mmCIF file of C-alpha atoms in Angstrom:
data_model
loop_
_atom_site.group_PDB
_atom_site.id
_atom_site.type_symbol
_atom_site.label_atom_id
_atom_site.label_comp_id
_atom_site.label_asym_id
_atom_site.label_seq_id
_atom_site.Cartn_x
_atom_site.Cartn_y
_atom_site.Cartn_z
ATOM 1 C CA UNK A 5 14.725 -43.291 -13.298
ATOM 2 C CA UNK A 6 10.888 -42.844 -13.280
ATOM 3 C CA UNK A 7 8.650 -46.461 -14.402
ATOM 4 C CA UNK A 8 6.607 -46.368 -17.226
ATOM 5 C CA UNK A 9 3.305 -44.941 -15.176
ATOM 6 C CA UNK A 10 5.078 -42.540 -13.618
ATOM 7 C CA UNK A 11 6.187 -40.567 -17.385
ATOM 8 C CA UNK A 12 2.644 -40.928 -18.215
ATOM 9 C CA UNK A 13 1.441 -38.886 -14.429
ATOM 10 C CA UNK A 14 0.397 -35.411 -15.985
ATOM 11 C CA UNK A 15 -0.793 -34.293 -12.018
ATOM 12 C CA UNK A 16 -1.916 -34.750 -8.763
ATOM 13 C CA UNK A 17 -5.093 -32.518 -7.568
ATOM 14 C CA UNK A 18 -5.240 -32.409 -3.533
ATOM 15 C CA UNK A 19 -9.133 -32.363 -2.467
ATOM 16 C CA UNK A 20 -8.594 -32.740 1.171
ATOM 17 C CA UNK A 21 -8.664 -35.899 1.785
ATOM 18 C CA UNK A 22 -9.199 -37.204 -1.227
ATOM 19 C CA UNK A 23 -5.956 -37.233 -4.331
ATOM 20 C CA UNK A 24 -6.877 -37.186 -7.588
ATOM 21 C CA UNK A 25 -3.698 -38.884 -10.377
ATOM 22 C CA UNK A 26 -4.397 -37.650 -13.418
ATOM 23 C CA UNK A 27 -2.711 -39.736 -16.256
ATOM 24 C CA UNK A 28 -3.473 -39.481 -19.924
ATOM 25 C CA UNK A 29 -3.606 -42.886 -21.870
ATOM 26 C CA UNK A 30 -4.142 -42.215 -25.934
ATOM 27 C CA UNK A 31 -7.367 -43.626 -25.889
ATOM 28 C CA UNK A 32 -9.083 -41.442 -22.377
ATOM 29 C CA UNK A 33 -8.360 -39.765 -19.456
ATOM 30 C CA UNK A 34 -7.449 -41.636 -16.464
ATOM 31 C CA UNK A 35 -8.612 -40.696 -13.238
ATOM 32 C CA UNK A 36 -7.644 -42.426 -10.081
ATOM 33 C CA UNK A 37 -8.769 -41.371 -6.721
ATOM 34 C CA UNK A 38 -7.246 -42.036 -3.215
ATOM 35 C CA UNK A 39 -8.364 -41.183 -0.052
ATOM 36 C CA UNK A 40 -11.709 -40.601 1.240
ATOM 37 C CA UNK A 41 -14.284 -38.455 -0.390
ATOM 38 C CA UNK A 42 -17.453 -37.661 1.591
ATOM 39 C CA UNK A 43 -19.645 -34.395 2.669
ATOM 40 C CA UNK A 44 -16.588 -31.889 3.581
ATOM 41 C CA UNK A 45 -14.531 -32.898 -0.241
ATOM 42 C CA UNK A 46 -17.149 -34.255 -2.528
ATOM 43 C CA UNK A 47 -17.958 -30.997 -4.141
ATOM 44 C CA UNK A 48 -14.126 -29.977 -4.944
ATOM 45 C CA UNK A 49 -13.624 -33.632 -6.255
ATOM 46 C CA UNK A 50 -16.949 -33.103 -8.172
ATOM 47 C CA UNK A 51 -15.367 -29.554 -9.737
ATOM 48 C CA UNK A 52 -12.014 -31.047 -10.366
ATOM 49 C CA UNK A 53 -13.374 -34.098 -12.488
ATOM 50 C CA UNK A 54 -16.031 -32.311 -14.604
ATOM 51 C CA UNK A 55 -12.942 -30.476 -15.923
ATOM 52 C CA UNK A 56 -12.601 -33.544 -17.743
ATOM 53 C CA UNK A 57 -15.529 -33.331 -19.029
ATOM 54 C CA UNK A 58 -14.967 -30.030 -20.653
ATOM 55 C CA UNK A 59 -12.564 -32.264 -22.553
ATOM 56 C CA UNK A 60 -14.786 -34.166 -24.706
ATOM 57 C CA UNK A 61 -12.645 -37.445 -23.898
ATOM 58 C CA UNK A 62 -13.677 -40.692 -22.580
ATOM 59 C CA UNK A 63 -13.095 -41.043 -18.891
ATOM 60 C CA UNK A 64 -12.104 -43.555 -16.836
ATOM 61 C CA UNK A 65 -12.404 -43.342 -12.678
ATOM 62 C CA UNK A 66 -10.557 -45.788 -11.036
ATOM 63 C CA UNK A 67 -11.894 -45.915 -7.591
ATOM 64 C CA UNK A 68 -10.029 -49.051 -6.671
ATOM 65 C CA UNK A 69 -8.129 -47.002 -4.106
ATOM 66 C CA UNK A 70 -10.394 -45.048 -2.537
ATOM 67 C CA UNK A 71 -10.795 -46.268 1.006
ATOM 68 C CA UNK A 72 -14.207 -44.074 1.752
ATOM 69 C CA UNK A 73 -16.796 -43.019 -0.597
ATOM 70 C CA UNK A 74 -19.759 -41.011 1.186
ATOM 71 C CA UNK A 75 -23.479 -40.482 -0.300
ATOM 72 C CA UNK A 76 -22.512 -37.030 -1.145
ATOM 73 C CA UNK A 77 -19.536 -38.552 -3.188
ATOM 74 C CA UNK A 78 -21.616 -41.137 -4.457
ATOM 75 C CA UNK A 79 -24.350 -38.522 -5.911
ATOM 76 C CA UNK A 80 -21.850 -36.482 -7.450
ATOM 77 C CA UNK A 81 -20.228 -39.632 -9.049
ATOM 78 C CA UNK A 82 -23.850 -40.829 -10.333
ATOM 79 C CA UNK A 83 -24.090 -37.196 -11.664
ATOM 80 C CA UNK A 84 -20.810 -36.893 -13.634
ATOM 81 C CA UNK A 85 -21.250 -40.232 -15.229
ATOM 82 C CA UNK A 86 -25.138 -38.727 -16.301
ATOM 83 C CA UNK A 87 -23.311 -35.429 -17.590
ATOM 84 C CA UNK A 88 -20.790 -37.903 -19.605
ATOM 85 C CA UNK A 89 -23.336 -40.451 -21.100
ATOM 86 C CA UNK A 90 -25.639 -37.028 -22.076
ATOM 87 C CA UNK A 91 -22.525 -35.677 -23.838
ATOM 88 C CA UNK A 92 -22.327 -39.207 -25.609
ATOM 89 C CA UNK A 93 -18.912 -39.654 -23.806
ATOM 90 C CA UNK A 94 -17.656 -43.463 -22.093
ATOM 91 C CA UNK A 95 -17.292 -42.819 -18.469
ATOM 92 C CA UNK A 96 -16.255 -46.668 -16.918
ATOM 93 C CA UNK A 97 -15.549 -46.677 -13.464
ATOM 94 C CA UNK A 98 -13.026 -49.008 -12.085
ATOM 95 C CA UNK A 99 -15.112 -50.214 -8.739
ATOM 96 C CA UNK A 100 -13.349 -51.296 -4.881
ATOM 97 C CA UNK A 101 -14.124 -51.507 -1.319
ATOM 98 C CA UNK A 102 -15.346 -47.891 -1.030
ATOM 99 C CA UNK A 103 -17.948 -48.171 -3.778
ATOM 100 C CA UNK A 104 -19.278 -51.778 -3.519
ATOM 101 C CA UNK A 105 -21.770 -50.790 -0.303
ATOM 102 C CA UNK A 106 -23.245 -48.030 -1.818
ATOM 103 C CA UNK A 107 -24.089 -50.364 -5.210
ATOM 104 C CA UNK A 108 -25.481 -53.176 -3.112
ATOM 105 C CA UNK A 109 -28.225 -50.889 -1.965
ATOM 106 C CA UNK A 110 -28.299 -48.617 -5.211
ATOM 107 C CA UNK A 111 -29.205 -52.041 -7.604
ATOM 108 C CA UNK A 112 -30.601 -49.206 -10.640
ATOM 109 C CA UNK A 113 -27.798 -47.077 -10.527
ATOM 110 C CA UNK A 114 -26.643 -47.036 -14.475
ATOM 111 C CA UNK A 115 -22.898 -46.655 -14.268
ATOM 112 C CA UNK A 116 -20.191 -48.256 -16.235
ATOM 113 C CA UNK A 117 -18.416 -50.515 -14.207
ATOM 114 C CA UNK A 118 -15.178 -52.562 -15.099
ATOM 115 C CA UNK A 119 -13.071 -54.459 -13.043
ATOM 116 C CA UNK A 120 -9.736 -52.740 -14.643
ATOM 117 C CA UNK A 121 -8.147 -49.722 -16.318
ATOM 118 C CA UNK A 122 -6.970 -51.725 -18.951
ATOM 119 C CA UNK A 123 -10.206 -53.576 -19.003
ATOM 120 C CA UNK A 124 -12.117 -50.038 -20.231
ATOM 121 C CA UNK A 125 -8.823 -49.063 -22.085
ATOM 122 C CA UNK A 126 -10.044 -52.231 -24.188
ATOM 123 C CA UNK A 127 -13.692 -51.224 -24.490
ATOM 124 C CA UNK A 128 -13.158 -48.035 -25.808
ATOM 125 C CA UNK A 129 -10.516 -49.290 -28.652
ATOM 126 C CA UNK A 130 -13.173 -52.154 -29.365
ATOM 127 C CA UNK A 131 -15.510 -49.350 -29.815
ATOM 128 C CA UNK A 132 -13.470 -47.317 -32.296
ATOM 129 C CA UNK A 133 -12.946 -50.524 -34.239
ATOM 130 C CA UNK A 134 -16.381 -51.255 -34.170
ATOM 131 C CA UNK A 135 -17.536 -47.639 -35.456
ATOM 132 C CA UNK A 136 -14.554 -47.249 -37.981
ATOM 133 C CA UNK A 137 -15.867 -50.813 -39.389
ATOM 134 C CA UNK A 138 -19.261 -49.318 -39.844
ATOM 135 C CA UNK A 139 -18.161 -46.457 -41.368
ATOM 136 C CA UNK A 140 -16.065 -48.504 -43.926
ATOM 137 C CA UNK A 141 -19.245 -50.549 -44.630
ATOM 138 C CA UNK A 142 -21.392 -47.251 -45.089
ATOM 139 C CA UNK A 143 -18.904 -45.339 -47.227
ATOM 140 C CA UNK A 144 -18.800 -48.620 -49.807
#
């Protein structure tokens, strides 16, 4: 019998050495990536997650597994979260091992971070609470 996370897998994208789980959650898209991602794979993980944001649905990356993360990577990461904040979508990013260098040197890099899926999961429904509020108070 599959677990609960398993039902919710909708599929795997194979970038070389890099995995992409794709799992849909009611309130975003859920993105985690194993593997490595660096020079020879960061433009076909790049492709594969601006798909999502085609979309027009908050993202989360959860990088937690991902054992390398190159500059390339990291550039095409800072890029995608860009092209989601410019499209006024949440794009948190769920940090780890692979990410934490590149953010000690970067200090002014302006991405969402969490510590946990259901951490962002959490910020996004306290955002739709906090905007359907408002619009309660407006339409009085």
């Amino acid at each position: 019998m599959n677990s609960p996370a398993e039902n919710r897998l909708r599929y795997v994208v194979d970038c070389g050495e890099a995995h992409l789980f794709v799992y849909s959650r009611g309130l975003a898209t859920v993105v985690c990536v194993d593997g490595e991602v660096d020079a020879a794979n960061a433009d076909r993980c790049a492709m594969e997650l601006r798909r999502f944001t085609k979309v027009g649905t908050p993202l989360i990356l959860d990088l937690s597994r991902l054992r390398f993360l190159g500059l390339d990577g990291f550039q095409r990461l800072l890029a995608l979260h860009h092209e989601h904040h410019t499209a006024g979508l949440y794009c948190g990013i769920v940090s780890g091992v692979a990410l934490r260098p590149l953010l000690r040197i970067v200090g002014d890099h302006g991405l969402s971070l969490v510590r946990s899926v259901p951490e962002a999961l959490q910020f996004i429904d306290d955002a739709l609470v906090g905007r359907r509020q408002m619009l309660q108070r407006l339409a009085r």
